[in-house]
Each structure stands twice: as structure tokens, then as C-alpha cells.
């Protein structure tokens, strides 16, 4: 339980750094292209950084090509939630296109944590279901 709490706290820190990185990239691209294209490119670039921060810092696991190739799957849900939120906030709520991505990102955080943990920490789902690890050896 303590290990998972540490992961959640580290995930939050990585998420804050990643969101800041995403937002800076978005603001740099925004003047040069349509807001949704700037959003998509910033999202993809920040996702690469997120992979390395989460493997090394959040989950303290070794990055592999397999994890790197699977990691975008964890962000599909994030992307869909954020994209729908971005569109709704800009189109229907009239929120400024410079602020809307930050608001949309907050909603996606819990989903991203659970999915990234499942991809980056093999067996993490089994650990959560079975808090008592199996003991080996000759015993009762």
C-alpha cells in the first residue's frame, strides 16, 4: 500500500511537470498553426517525455521498446477525454483556447494513472488484487 501511495504521489509530480511541458509546447506552437493541431503535436511530444519520467521516476522500472510501444495505448483514453473536453470547453463553453487544455487535462488524470501503471509495471493489477504475495518453500 505504501509503495502504491508513493507511486501516486510521484505520478502527480510527473503529471505536473508533463502538463507544464505540454502547455509550454502548446503555447509555442499555437501562434503558428490551428489550436487543435498545436494541441495534438504538444500532446505527442509530451507523451514521450511522460514515458521516460514514469518509467524511471514514478514506477522505477526499466524502459523497454515493448513498454514504449504500448505506452501510447495508455494515452488513447487520456487523449479522447482531453480532446472531447477541449472541444466542448472551446466550442460550447467559450473557454479561451489557451486555457481549455489545462482544464480538460484534469479530468483525465485518474484514468491515465491506472492505465500507465498496468502497462509499465507488469503484474501491478495482480498485486492490487492479491495483497498477500504467495510464499514458496516447504511449509504448512
mmCIF file of C-alpha atoms in Angstrom:
data_model
loop_
_atom_site.group_PDB
_atom_site.id
_atom_site.type_symbol
_atom_site.label_atom_id
_atom_site.label_comp_id
_atom_site.label_asym_id
_atom_site.label_seq_id
_atom_site.Cartn_x
_atom_site.Cartn_y
_atom_site.Cartn_z
ATOM 1 C CA UNK A 1 0.000 0.000 0.000
ATOM 2 C CA UNK A 2 2.818 2.382 0.870
ATOM 3 C CA UNK A 3 4.534 1.611 -2.428
ATOM 4 C CA UNK A 4 1.352 2.401 -4.351
ATOM 5 C CA UNK A 5 0.881 5.668 -2.431
ATOM 6 C CA UNK A 6 4.437 6.643 -3.378
ATOM 7 C CA UNK A 7 3.641 5.855 -6.998
ATOM 8 C CA UNK A 8 0.533 8.015 -6.872
ATOM 9 C CA UNK A 9 2.485 10.942 -5.408
ATOM 10 C CA UNK A 10 5.311 10.550 -7.935
ATOM 11 C CA UNK A 11 2.735 10.227 -10.720
ATOM 12 C CA UNK A 12 1.209 13.516 -9.619
ATOM 13 C CA UNK A 13 4.603 15.217 -9.675
ATOM 14 C CA UNK A 14 5.428 13.783 -13.096
ATOM 15 C CA UNK A 15 1.972 14.805 -14.268
ATOM 16 C CA UNK A 16 2.554 18.376 -13.151
ATOM 17 C CA UNK A 17 5.922 18.529 -14.933
ATOM 18 C CA UNK A 18 4.460 16.851 -18.006
ATOM 19 C CA UNK A 19 1.461 19.185 -18.072
ATOM 20 C CA UNK A 20 3.773 22.182 -17.825
ATOM 21 C CA UNK A 21 5.906 20.814 -20.648
ATOM 22 C CA UNK A 22 2.825 20.149 -22.757
ATOM 23 C CA UNK A 23 1.431 23.610 -22.080
ATOM 24 C CA UNK A 24 4.678 25.404 -22.979
ATOM 25 C CA UNK A 25 4.957 23.448 -26.228
ATOM 26 C CA UNK A 26 1.290 24.147 -26.963
ATOM 27 C CA UNK A 27 1.712 27.879 -26.399
ATOM 28 C CA UNK A 28 4.812 27.941 -28.604
ATOM 29 C CA UNK A 29 3.005 26.162 -31.452
ATOM 30 C CA UNK A 30 -0.385 27.877 -31.039
ATOM 31 C CA UNK A 31 0.511 31.094 -32.919
ATOM 32 C CA UNK A 32 1.828 29.134 -35.906
ATOM 33 C CA UNK A 33 -0.977 26.637 -36.502
ATOM 34 C CA UNK A 34 -4.619 25.878 -35.681
ATOM 35 C CA UNK A 35 -5.148 25.279 -31.955
ATOM 36 C CA UNK A 36 -6.132 21.615 -32.337
ATOM 37 C CA UNK A 37 -3.035 20.760 -34.388
ATOM 38 C CA UNK A 38 -0.852 22.572 -31.848
ATOM 39 C CA UNK A 39 -2.604 20.621 -29.095
ATOM 40 C CA UNK A 40 -2.025 17.280 -30.849
ATOM 41 C CA UNK A 41 1.668 17.889 -31.532
ATOM 42 C CA UNK A 42 2.283 19.121 -27.984
ATOM 43 C CA UNK A 43 0.435 16.083 -26.644
ATOM 44 C CA UNK A 44 2.589 13.654 -28.663
ATOM 45 C CA UNK A 45 5.871 15.317 -27.669
ATOM 46 C CA UNK A 46 4.896 15.472 -24.014
ATOM 47 C CA UNK A 47 3.871 11.801 -24.129
ATOM 48 C CA UNK A 48 7.431 10.748 -24.994
ATOM 49 C CA UNK A 49 8.739 12.711 -22.020
ATOM 50 C CA UNK A 50 5.994 11.233 -19.833
ATOM 51 C CA UNK A 51 7.048 7.705 -20.758
ATOM 52 C CA UNK A 52 10.609 8.224 -19.566
ATOM 53 C CA UNK A 53 9.642 10.148 -16.428
ATOM 54 C CA UNK A 54 7.107 7.488 -15.479
ATOM 55 C CA UNK A 55 9.369 4.518 -16.127
ATOM 56 C CA UNK A 56 12.400 5.907 -14.280
ATOM 57 C CA UNK A 57 10.777 8.016 -11.559
ATOM 58 C CA UNK A 58 7.141 7.021 -10.954
ATOM 59 C CA UNK A 59 7.284 3.250 -11.270
ATOM 60 C CA UNK A 60 11.057 2.779 -11.021
ATOM 61 C CA UNK A 61 11.130 0.260 -13.788
ATOM 62 C CA UNK A 62 13.327 -0.230 -16.802
ATOM 63 C CA UNK A 63 12.087 1.269 -20.069
ATOM 64 C CA UNK A 64 11.886 -1.207 -22.921
ATOM 65 C CA UNK A 65 10.848 -0.922 -26.538
ATOM 66 C CA UNK A 66 7.782 -3.034 -25.774
ATOM 67 C CA UNK A 67 6.692 -0.658 -22.997
ATOM 68 C CA UNK A 68 7.483 2.348 -25.184
ATOM 69 C CA UNK A 69 5.337 0.961 -27.996
ATOM 70 C CA UNK A 70 2.493 0.058 -25.616
ATOM 71 C CA UNK A 71 2.627 3.310 -23.637
ATOM 72 C CA UNK A 72 0.664 5.298 -26.249
ATOM 73 C CA UNK A 73 -2.217 2.889 -25.671
ATOM 74 C CA UNK A 74 -2.429 4.207 -22.127
ATOM 75 C CA UNK A 75 -2.769 7.689 -23.523
ATOM 76 C CA UNK A 76 -5.544 6.922 -26.004
ATOM 77 C CA UNK A 77 -8.130 7.224 -23.251
ATOM 78 C CA UNK A 78 -6.367 10.337 -21.992
ATOM 79 C CA UNK A 79 -6.337 11.829 -25.494
ATOM 80 C CA UNK A 80 -10.020 11.058 -26.109
ATOM 81 C CA UNK A 81 -11.107 12.516 -22.769
ATOM 82 C CA UNK A 82 -8.919 15.599 -23.177
ATOM 83 C CA UNK A 83 -9.873 16.109 -26.832
ATOM 84 C CA UNK A 84 -13.583 15.857 -26.146
ATOM 85 C CA UNK A 85 -13.162 18.155 -23.177
ATOM 86 C CA UNK A 86 -11.118 20.634 -25.193
ATOM 87 C CA UNK A 87 -13.677 20.713 -27.968
ATOM 88 C CA UNK A 88 -16.585 21.102 -25.546
ATOM 89 C CA UNK A 89 -14.860 23.783 -23.493
ATOM 90 C CA UNK A 90 -13.900 25.846 -26.548
ATOM 91 C CA UNK A 91 -16.996 25.297 -28.707
ATOM 92 C CA UNK A 92 -19.806 25.137 -26.186
ATOM 93 C CA UNK A 93 -18.445 26.868 -23.102
ATOM 94 C CA UNK A 94 -16.489 29.545 -24.978
ATOM 95 C CA UNK A 95 -13.345 28.992 -22.903
ATOM 96 C CA UNK A 96 -10.132 30.570 -24.189
ATOM 97 C CA UNK A 97 -8.133 28.139 -26.364
ATOM 98 C CA UNK A 98 -5.018 28.884 -24.300
ATOM 99 C CA UNK A 99 -6.633 27.713 -21.042
ATOM 100 C CA UNK A 100 -9.032 24.956 -22.144
ATOM 101 C CA UNK A 101 -6.345 22.227 -22.490
ATOM 102 C CA UNK A 102 -5.387 22.572 -18.827
ATOM 103 C CA UNK A 103 -8.979 22.227 -17.666
ATOM 104 C CA UNK A 104 -9.556 19.191 -19.901
ATOM 105 C CA UNK A 105 -6.357 17.527 -18.643
ATOM 106 C CA UNK A 106 -7.520 17.425 -15.020
ATOM 107 C CA UNK A 107 -10.413 15.100 -15.842
ATOM 108 C CA UNK A 108 -8.130 12.518 -17.482
ATOM 109 C CA UNK A 109 -5.597 12.124 -14.633
ATOM 110 C CA UNK A 110 -7.095 9.115 -12.772
ATOM 111 C CA UNK A 111 -7.565 7.132 -15.985
ATOM 112 C CA UNK A 112 -4.001 7.787 -17.091
ATOM 113 C CA UNK A 113 -2.546 6.641 -13.759
ATOM 114 C CA UNK A 114 -4.355 3.311 -13.791
ATOM 115 C CA UNK A 115 -3.602 2.554 -17.416
ATOM 116 C CA UNK A 116 0.044 3.598 -17.309
ATOM 117 C CA UNK A 117 0.643 1.527 -14.175
ATOM 118 C CA UNK A 118 -0.830 -1.515 -15.880
ATOM 119 C CA UNK A 119 1.462 -1.085 -18.915
ATOM 120 C CA UNK A 120 4.679 -0.037 -17.163
ATOM 121 C CA UNK A 121 4.520 -2.345 -14.139
ATOM 122 C CA UNK A 122 3.767 -5.879 -15.297
ATOM 123 C CA UNK A 123 1.763 -7.701 -12.645
ATOM 124 C CA UNK A 124 0.604 -4.454 -11.000
ATOM 125 C CA UNK A 125 -3.048 -5.409 -11.407
ATOM 126 C CA UNK A 126 -2.411 -8.787 -9.761
ATOM 127 C CA UNK A 127 -0.598 -7.069 -6.864
ATOM 128 C CA UNK A 128 -3.590 -4.837 -6.227
ATOM 129 C CA UNK A 129 -5.960 -7.815 -6.250
ATOM 130 C CA UNK A 130 -3.758 -10.033 -4.025
ATOM 131 C CA UNK A 131 -2.125 -8.051 -1.188
ATOM 132 C CA UNK A 132 -0.579 -11.239 0.280
ATOM 133 C CA UNK A 133 2.222 -12.436 -2.003
ATOM 134 C CA UNK A 134 2.466 -16.189 -2.443
ATOM 135 C CA UNK A 135 5.122 -17.775 -0.259
ATOM 136 C CA UNK A 136 7.313 -20.509 -1.580
ATOM 137 C CA UNK A 137 9.038 -23.217 0.317
ATOM 138 C CA UNK A 138 8.025 -26.230 2.338
ATOM 139 C CA UNK A 139 5.601 -25.001 4.897
ATOM 140 C CA UNK A 140 2.089 -25.560 6.005
#
